[in-house]
Short mmCIF file of C-alpha atoms in Angstrom, two decimals:
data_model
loop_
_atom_site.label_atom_id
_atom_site.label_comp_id
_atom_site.label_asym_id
_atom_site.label_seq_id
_atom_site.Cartn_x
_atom_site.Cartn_y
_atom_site.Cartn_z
CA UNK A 1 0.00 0.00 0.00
CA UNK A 2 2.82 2.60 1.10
CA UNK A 3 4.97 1.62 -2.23
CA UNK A 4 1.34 2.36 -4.45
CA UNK A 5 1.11 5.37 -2.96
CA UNK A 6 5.03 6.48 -3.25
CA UNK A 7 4.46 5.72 -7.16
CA UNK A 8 1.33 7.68 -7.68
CA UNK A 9 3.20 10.69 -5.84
CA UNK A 10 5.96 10.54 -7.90
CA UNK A 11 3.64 9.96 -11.12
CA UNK A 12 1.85 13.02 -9.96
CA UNK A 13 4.75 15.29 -10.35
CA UNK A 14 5.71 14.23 -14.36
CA UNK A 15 4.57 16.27 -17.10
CA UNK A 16 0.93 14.64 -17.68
CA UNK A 17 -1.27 14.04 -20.80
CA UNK A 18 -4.55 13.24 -20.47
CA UNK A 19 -6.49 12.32 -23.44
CA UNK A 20 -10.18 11.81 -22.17
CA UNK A 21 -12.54 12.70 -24.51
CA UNK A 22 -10.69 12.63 -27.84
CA UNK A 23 -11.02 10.50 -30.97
CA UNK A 24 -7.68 8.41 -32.36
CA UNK A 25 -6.97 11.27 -34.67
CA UNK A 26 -6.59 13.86 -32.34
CA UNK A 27 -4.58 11.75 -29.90
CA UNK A 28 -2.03 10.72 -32.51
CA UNK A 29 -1.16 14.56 -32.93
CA UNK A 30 -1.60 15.50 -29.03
CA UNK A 31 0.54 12.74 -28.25
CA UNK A 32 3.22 13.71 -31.05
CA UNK A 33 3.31 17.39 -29.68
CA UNK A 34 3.38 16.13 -25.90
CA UNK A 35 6.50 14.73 -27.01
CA UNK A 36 7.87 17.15 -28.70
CA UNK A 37 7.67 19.84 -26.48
CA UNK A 38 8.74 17.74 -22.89
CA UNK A 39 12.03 16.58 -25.15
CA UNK A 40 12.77 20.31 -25.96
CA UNK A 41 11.90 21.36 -22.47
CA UNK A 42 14.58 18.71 -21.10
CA UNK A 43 12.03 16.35 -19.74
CA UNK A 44 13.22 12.85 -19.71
CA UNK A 45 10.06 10.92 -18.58
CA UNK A 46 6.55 12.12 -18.72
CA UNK A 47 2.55 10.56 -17.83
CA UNK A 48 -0.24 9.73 -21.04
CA UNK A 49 -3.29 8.98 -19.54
CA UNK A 50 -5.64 7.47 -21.78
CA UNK A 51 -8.29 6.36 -19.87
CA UNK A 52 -8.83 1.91 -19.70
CA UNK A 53 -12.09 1.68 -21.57
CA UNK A 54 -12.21 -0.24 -24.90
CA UNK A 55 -8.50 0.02 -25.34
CA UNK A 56 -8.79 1.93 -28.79
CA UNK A 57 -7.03 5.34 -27.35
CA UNK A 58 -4.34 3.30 -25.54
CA UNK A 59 -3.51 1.29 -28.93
CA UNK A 60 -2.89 4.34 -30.42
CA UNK A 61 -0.64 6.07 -28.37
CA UNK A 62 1.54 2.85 -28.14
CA UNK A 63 1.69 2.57 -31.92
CA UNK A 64 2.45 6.24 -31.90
CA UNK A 65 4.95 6.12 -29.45
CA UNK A 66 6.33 3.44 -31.06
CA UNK A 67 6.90 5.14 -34.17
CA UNK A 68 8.45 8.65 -32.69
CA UNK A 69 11.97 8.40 -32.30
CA UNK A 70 12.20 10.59 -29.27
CA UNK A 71 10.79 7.60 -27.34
CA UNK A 72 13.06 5.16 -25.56
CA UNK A 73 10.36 3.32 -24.10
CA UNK A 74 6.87 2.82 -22.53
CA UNK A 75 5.09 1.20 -20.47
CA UNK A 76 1.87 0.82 -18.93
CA UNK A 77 1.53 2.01 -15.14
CA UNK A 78 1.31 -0.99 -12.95
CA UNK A 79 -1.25 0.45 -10.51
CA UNK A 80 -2.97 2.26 -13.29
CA UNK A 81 -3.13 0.59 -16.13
CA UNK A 82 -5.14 3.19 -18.19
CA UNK A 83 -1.99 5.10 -17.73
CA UNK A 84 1.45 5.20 -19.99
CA UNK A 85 4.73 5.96 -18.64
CA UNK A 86 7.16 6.79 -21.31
CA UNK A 87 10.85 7.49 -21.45
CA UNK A 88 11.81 10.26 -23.56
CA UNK A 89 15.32 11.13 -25.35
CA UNK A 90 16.44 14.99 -24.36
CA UNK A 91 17.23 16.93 -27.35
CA UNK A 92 20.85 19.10 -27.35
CA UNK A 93 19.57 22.57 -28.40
#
């Protein structure tokens, strides 16, 4: 219980996305941006939440993270799974 609580603190604190509400299309492009902007800001690790539901919003921010090269990796939040963790690449500006 004290180590779920620890990990939703320190999810708390990461740059957050939370895609409630919109369609694939818009997701794919909210996503992409999300990215974009946390890797210029210097952020190495930042929160998509896309809800649990049918699964359709989640596929497609894994395939789209999986196709941006600023993402190391993902993963799915083990005490919240209809949240993404992802590890980003910092860009040298």
């Amino acid at each position: 219980m004290f180590m779920i609580k620890l990990n939703n603190i320190f999810l708390s604190l990461l740059p957050q996305l939370d895609l409630h509400g919109y369609d694939r299309e818009s997701a794919i492009v909210l996503v992409n941006d999300f990215i974009e902007e946390n890797t210029m800001l210097g952020k190495n690790k930042v929160v998509i939440i896309h809800g649990i539901g049918s699964g359709i919003i989640k596929n497609t921010v894994h395939s789209t993270l999986s196709s941006n090269k600023q993402v190391i990796s993902f993963n799915l939040d083990r005490t919240n799974l209809g949240c993404t963790i992802v590890n980003l690449q910092i860009k040298n500006i």
